[in-house]
Short mmCIF file of N, CA and C in Angstrom, two decimals:
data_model
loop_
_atom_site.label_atom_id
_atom_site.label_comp_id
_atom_site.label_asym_id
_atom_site.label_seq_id
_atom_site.Cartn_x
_atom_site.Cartn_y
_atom_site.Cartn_z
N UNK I 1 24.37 14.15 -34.48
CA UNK I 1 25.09 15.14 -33.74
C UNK I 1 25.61 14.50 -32.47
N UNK I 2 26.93 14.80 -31.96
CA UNK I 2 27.64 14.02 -31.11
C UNK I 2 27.17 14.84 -30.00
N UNK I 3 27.10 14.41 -28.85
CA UNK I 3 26.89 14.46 -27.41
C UNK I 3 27.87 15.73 -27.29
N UNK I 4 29.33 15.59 -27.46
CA UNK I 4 29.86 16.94 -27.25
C UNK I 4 29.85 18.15 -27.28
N UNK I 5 29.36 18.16 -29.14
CA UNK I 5 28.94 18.71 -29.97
C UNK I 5 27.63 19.94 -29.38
N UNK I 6 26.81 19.16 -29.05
CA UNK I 6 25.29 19.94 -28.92
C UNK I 6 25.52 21.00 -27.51
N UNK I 7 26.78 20.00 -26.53
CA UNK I 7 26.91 20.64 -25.19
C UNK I 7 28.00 22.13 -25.18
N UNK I 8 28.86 21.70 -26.60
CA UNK I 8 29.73 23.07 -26.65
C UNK I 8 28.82 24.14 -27.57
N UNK I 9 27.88 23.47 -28.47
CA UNK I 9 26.94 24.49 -29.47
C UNK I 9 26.46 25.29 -28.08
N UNK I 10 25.39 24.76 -27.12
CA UNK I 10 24.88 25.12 -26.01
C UNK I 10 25.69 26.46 -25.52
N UNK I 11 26.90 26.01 -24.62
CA UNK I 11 27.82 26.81 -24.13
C UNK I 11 28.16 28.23 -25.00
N UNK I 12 28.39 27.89 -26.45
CA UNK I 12 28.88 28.93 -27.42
C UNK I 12 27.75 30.21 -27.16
N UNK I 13 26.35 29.37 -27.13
CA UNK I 13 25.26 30.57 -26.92
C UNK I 13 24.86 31.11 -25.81
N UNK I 14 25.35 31.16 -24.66
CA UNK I 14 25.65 31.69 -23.54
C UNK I 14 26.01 32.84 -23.36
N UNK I 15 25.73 34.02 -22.32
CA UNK I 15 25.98 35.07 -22.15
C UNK I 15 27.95 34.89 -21.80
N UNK I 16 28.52 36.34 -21.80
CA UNK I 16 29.91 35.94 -21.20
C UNK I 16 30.23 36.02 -19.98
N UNK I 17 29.11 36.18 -19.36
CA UNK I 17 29.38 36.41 -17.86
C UNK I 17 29.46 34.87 -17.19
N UNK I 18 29.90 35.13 -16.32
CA UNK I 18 30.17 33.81 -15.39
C UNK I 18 29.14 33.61 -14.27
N UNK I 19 28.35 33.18 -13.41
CA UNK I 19 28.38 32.97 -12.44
C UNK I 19 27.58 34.19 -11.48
N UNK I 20 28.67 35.06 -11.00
CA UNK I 20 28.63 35.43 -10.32
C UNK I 20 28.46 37.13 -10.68
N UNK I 21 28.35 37.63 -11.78
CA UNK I 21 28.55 38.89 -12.40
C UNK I 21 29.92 39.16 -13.21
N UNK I 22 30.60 38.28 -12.89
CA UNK I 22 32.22 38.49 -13.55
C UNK I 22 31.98 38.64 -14.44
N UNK I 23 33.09 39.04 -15.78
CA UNK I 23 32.61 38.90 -16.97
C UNK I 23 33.74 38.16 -17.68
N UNK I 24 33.96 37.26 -18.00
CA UNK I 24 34.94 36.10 -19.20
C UNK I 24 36.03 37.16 -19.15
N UNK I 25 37.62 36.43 -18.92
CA UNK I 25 38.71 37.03 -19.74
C UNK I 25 38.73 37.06 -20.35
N UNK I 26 39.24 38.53 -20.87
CA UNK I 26 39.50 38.29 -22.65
C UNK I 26 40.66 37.86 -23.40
N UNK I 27 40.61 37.01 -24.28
CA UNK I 27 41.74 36.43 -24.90
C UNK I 27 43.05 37.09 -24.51
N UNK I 28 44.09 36.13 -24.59
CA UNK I 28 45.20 36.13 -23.70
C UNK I 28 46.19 36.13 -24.93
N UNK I 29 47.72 36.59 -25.02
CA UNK I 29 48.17 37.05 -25.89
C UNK I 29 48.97 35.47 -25.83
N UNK I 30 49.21 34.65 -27.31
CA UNK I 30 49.62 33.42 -27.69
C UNK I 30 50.93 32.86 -26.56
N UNK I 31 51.25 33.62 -25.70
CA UNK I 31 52.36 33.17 -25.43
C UNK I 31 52.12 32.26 -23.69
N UNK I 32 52.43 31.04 -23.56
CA UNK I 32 52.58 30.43 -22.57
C UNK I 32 52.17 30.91 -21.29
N UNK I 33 51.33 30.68 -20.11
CA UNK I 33 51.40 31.58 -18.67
C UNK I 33 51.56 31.21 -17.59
N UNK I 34 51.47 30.74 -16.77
CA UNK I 34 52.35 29.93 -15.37
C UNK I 34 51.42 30.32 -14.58
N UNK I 35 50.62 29.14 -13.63
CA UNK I 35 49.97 29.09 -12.98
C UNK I 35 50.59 28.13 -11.66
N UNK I 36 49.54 28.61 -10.59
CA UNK I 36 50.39 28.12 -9.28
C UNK I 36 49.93 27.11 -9.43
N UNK I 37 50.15 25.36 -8.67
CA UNK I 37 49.57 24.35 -8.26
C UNK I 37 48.76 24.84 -7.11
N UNK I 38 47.85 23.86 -6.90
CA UNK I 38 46.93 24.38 -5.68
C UNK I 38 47.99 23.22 -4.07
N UNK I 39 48.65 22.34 -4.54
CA UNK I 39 49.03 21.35 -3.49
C UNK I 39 50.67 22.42 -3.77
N UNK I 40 50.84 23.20 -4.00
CA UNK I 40 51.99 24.10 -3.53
C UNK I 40 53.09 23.81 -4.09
N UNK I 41 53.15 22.82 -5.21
CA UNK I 41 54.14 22.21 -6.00
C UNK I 41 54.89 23.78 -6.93
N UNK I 42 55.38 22.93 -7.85
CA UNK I 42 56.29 23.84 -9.00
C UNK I 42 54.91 24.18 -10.27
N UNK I 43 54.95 25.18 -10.80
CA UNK I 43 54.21 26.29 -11.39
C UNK I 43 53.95 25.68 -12.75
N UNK I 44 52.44 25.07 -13.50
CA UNK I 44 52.56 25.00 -14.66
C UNK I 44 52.35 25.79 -15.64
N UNK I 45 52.75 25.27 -16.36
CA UNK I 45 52.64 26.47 -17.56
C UNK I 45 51.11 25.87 -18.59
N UNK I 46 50.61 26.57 -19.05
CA UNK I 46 49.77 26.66 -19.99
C UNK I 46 49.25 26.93 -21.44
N UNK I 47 49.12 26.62 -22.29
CA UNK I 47 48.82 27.14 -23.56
C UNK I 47 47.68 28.06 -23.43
N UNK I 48 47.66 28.81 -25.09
CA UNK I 48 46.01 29.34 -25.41
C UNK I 48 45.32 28.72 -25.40
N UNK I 49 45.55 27.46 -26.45
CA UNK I 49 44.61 26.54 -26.23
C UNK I 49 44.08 25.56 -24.95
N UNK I 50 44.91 25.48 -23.88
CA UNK I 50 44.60 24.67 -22.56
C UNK I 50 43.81 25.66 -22.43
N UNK I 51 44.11 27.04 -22.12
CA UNK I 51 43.39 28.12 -20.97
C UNK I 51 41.97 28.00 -21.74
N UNK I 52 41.80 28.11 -23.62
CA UNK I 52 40.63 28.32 -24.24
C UNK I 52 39.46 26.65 -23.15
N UNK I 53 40.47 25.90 -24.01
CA UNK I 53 39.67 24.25 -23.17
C UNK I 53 39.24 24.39 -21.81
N UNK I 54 40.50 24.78 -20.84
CA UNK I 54 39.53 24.90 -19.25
C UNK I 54 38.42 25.86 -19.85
N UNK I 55 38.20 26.84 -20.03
CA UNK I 55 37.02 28.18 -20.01
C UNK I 55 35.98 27.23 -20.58
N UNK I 56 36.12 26.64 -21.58
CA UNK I 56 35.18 25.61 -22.26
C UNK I 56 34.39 24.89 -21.40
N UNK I 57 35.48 24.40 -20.77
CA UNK I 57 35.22 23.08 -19.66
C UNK I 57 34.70 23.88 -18.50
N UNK I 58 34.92 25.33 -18.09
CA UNK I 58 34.36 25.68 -16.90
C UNK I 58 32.59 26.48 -17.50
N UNK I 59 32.55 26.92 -18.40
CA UNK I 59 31.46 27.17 -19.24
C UNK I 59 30.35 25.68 -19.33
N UNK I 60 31.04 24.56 -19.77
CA UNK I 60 30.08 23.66 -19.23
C UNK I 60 29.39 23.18 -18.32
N UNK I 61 30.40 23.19 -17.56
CA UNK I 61 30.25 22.62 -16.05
C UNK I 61 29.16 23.59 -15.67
N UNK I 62 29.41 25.02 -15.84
CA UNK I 62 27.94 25.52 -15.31
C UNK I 62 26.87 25.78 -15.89
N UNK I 63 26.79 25.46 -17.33
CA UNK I 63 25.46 25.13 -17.78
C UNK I 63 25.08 23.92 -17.21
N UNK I 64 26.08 22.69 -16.95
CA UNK I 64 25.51 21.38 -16.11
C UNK I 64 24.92 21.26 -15.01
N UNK I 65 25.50 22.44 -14.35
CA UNK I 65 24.81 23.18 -12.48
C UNK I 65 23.87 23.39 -12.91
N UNK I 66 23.72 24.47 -13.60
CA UNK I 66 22.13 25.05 -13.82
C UNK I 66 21.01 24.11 -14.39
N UNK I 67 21.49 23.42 -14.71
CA UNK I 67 20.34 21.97 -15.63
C UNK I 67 20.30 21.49 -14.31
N UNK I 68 21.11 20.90 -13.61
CA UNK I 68 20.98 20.16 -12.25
C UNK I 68 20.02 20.99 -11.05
N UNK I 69 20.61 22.40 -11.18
CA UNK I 69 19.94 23.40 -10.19
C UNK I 69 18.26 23.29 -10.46
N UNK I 70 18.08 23.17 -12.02
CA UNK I 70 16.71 23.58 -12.65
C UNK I 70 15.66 22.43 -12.28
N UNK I 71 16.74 20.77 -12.27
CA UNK I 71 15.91 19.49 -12.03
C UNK I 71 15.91 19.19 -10.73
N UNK I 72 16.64 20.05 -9.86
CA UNK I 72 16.33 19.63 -8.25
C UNK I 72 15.19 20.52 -8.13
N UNK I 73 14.85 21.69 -8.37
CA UNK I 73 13.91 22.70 -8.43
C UNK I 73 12.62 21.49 -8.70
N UNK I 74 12.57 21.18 -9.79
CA UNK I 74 11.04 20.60 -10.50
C UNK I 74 10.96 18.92 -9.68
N UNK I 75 12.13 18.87 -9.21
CA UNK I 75 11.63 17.99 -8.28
C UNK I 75 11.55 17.95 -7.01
N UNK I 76 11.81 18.88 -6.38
CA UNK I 76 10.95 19.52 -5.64
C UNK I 76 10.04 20.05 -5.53
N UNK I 77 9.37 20.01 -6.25
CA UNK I 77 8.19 20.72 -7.03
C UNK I 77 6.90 19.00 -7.04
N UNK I 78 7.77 18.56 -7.70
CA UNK I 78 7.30 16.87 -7.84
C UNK I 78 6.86 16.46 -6.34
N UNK I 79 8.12 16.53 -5.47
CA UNK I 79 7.62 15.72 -4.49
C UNK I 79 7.15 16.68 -3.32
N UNK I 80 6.49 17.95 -3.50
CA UNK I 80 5.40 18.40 -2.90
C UNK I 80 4.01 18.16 -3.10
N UNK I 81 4.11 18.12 -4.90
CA UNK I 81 3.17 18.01 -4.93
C UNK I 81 2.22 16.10 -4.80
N UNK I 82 3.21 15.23 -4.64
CA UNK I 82 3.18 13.68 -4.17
C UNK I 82 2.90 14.09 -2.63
N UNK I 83 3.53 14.72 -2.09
CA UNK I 83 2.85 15.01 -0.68
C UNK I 83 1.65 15.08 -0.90
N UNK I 84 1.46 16.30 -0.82
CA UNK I 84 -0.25 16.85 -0.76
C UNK I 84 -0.85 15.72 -1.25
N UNK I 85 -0.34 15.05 -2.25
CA UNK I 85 -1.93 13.80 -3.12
C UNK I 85 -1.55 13.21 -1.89
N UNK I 86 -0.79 12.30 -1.51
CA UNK I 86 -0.33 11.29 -0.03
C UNK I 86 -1.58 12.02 0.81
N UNK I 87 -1.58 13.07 1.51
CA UNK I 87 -2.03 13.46 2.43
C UNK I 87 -3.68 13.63 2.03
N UNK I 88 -4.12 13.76 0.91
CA UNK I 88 -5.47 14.03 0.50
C UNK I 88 -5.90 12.76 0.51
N UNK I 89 -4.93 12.12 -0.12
CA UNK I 89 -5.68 10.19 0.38
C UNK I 89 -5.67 9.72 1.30
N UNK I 90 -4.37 10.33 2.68
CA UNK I 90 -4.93 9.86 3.97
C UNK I 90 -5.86 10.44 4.28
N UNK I 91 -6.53 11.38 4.26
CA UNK I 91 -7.55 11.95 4.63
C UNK I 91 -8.85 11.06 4.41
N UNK I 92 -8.64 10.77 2.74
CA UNK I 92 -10.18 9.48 2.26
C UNK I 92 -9.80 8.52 2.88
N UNK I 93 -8.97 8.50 3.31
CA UNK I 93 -8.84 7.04 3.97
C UNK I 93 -9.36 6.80 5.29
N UNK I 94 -8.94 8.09 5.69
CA UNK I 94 -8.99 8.21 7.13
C UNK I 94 -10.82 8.19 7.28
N UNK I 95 -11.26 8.87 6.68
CA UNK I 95 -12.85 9.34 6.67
C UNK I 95 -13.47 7.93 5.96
N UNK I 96 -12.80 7.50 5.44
CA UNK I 96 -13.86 5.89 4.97
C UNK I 96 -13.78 5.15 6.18
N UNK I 97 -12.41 4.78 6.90
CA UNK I 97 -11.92 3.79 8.10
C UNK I 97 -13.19 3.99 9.14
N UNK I 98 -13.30 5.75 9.27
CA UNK I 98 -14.55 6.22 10.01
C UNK I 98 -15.86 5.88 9.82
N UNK I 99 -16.08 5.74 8.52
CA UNK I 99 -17.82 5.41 7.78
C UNK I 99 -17.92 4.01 8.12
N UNK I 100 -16.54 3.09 8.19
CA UNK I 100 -16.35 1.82 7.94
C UNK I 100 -16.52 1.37 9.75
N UNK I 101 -15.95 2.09 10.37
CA UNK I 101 -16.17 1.38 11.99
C UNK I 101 -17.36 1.84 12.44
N UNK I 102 -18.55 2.86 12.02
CA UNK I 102 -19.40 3.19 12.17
C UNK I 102 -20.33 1.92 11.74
N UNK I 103 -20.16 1.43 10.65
CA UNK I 103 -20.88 0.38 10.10
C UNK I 103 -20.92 -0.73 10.85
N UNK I 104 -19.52 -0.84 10.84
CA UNK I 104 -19.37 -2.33 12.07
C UNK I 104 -20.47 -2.20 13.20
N UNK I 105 -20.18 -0.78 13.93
CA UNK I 105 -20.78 -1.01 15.19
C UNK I 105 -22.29 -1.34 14.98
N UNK I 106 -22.97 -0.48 13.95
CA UNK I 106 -24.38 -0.30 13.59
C UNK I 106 -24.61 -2.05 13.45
N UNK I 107 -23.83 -2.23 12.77
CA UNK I 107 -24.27 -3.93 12.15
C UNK I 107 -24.40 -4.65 13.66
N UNK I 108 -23.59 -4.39 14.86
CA UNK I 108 -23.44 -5.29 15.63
C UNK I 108 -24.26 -5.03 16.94
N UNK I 109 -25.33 -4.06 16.63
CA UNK I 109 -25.96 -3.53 17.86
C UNK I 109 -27.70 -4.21 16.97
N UNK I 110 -27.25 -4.12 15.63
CA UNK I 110 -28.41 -4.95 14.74
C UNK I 110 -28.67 -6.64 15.25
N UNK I 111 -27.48 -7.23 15.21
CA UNK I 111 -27.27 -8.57 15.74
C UNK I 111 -27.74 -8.65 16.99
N UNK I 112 -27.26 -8.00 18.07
CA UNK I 112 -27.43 -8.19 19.25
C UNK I 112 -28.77 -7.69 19.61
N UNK I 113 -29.61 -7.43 19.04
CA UNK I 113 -31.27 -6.85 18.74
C UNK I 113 -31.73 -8.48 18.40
N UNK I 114 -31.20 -8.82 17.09
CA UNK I 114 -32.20 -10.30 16.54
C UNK I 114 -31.94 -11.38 17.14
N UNK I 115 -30.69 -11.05 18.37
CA UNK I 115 -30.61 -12.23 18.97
C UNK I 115 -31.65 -12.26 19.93
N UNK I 116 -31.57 -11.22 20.53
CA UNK I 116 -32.41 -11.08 21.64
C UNK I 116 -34.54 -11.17 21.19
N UNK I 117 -34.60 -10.93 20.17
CA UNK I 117 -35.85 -11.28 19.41
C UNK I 117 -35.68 -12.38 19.36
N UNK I 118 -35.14 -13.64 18.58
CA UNK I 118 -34.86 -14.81 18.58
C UNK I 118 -34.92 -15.57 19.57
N UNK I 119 -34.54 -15.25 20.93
CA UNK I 119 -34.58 -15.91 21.88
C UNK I 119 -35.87 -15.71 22.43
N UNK I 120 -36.79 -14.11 22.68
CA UNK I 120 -37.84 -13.89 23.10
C UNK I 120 -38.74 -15.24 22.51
N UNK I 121 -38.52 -14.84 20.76
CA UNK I 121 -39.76 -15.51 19.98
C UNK I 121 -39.23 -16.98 19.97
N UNK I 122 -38.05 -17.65 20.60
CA UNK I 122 -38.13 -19.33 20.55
C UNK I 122 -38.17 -19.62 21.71
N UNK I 123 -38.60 -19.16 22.96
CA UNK I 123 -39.33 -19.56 23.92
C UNK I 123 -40.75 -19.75 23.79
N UNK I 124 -41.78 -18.84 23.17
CA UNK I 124 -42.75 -18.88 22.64
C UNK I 124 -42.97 -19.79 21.38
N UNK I 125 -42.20 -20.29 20.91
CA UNK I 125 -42.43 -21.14 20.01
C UNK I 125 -43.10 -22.76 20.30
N UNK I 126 -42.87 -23.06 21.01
CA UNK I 126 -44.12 -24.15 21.42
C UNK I 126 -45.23 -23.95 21.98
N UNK I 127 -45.66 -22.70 22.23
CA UNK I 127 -47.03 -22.36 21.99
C UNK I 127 -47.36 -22.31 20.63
N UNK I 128 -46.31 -21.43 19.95
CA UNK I 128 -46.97 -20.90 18.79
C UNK I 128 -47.13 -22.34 17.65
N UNK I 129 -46.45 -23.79 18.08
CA UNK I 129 -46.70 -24.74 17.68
C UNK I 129 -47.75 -25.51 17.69
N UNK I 130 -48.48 -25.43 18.65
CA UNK I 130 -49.64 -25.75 19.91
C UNK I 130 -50.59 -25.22 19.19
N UNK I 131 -50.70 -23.42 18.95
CA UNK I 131 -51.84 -23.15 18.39
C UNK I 131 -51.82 -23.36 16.65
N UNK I 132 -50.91 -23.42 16.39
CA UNK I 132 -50.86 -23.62 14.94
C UNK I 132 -51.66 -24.96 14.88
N UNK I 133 -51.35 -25.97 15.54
CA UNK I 133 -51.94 -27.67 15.33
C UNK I 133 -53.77 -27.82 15.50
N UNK I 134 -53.84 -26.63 16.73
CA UNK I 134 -55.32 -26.33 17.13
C UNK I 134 -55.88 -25.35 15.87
N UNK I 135 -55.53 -24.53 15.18
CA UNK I 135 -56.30 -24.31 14.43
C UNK I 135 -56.44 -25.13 13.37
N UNK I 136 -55.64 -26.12 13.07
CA UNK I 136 -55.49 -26.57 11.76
C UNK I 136 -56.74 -28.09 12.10
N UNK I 137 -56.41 -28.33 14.11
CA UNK I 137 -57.74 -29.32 14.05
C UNK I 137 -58.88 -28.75 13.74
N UNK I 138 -59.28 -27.34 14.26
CA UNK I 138 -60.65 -26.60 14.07
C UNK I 138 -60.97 -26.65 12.52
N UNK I 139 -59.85 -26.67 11.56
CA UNK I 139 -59.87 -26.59 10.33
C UNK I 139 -60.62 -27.73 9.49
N UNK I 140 -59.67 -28.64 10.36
CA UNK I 140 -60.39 -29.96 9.47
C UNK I 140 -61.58 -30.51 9.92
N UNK I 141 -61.77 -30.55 11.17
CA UNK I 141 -63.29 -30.94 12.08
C UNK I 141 -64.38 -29.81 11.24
N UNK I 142 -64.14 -28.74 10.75
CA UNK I 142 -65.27 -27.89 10.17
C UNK I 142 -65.39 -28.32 8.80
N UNK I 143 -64.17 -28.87 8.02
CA UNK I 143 -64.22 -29.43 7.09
C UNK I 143 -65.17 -30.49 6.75
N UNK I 144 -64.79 -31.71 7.86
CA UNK I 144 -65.43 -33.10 7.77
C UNK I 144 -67.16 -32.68 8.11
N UNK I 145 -67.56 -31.70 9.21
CA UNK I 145 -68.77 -31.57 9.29
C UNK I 145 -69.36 -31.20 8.06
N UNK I 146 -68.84 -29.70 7.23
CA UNK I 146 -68.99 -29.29 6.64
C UNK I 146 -69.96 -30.47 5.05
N UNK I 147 -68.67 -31.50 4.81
CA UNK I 147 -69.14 -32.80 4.14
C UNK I 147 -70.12 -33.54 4.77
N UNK I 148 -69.80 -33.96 5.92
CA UNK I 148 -70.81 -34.71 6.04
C UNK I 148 -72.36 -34.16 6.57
N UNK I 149 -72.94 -32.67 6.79
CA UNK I 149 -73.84 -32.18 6.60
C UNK I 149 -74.29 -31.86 5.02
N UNK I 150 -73.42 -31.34 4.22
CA UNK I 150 -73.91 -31.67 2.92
C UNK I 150 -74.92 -32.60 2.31
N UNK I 151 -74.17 -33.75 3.04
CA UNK I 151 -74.66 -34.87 2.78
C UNK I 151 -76.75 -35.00 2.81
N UNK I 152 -76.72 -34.69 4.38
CA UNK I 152 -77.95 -35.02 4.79
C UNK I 152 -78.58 -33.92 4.11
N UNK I 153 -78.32 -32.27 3.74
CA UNK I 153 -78.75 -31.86 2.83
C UNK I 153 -79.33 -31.70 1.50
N UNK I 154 -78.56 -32.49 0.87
CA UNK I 154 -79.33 -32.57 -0.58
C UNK I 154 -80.01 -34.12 0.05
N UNK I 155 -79.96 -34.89 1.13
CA UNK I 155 -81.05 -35.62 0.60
C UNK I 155 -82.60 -35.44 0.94
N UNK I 156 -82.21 -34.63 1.73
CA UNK I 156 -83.54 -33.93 2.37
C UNK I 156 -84.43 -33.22 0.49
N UNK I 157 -83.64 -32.63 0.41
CA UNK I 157 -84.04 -31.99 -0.88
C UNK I 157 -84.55 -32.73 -1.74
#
């Protein structure tokens, strides 16, 4: 089916009103009719068949408005509703950016805590070197006694 075809089938099933409440002329008697130019020239004349073709052609044209009227409608429709999603994701966005600089700060008040531990506890760290070496002498001096009283033990025995 040709492109023309489906757009004049279309048109044929159309109410006869026009537009605006008018209602379609009714067929015009076979004979020639004289119409003004709109640029003010000399008067053309017309057939049945021209006048049938414009009505055709003006019958299309506004089923083509109304298809056009119908797809500016639904897309407007479209890009409200692309708004609102836009705006519902700035919103998650906006509220993560928030969870997200909250974190930062938390993390960086954490740091500035273990530094300050770090520094407390590596000043103290050559003590805590000091006593580590002293227990480990107490360790082994109780050790070596430990053996070498053994010793005199079982021979006593």
């Amino acid at each position: 089916m040709s492109r023309g075809t489906s757009s004049n089938a279309r048109v044929e099933g159309r109410s006869s009103t026009i537009g605006l409440g008018l209602s379609a002329p009714s067929p015009r008697p076979s004979r020639p009719r004289a119409r003004a130019r709109a640029d003010g020239g000399s008067k053309l004349t017309l057939s049945d068949a021209g006048e049938a073709s414009l009505r055709r052609h003006r019958l299309t044209q506004d089923a083509l408005t109304d298809d056009l009227v119908g797809l500016a409608a639904k897309m407007r429709l479209n890009a409200g509703a692309m708004e609102k999603s836009l705006l519902e994701s700035r919103k998650g966005l906006a509220s993560l950016e928030r969870d997200l600089d909250a974190n930062v700060a938390s993390t960086r008040v954490a740091n500035r805590r273990q530094k300050k531990l770090r520094v407390a506890f590596q000043s103290a760290g050559c003590w805590t070197w000091l006593l580590l070496f002293a227990v480990g002498l107490v360790f082994s001096w109780v050790f070596v006694y430990v053996r070498v009283t053994s010793d005199k033990i079982k021979r006593i025995r």
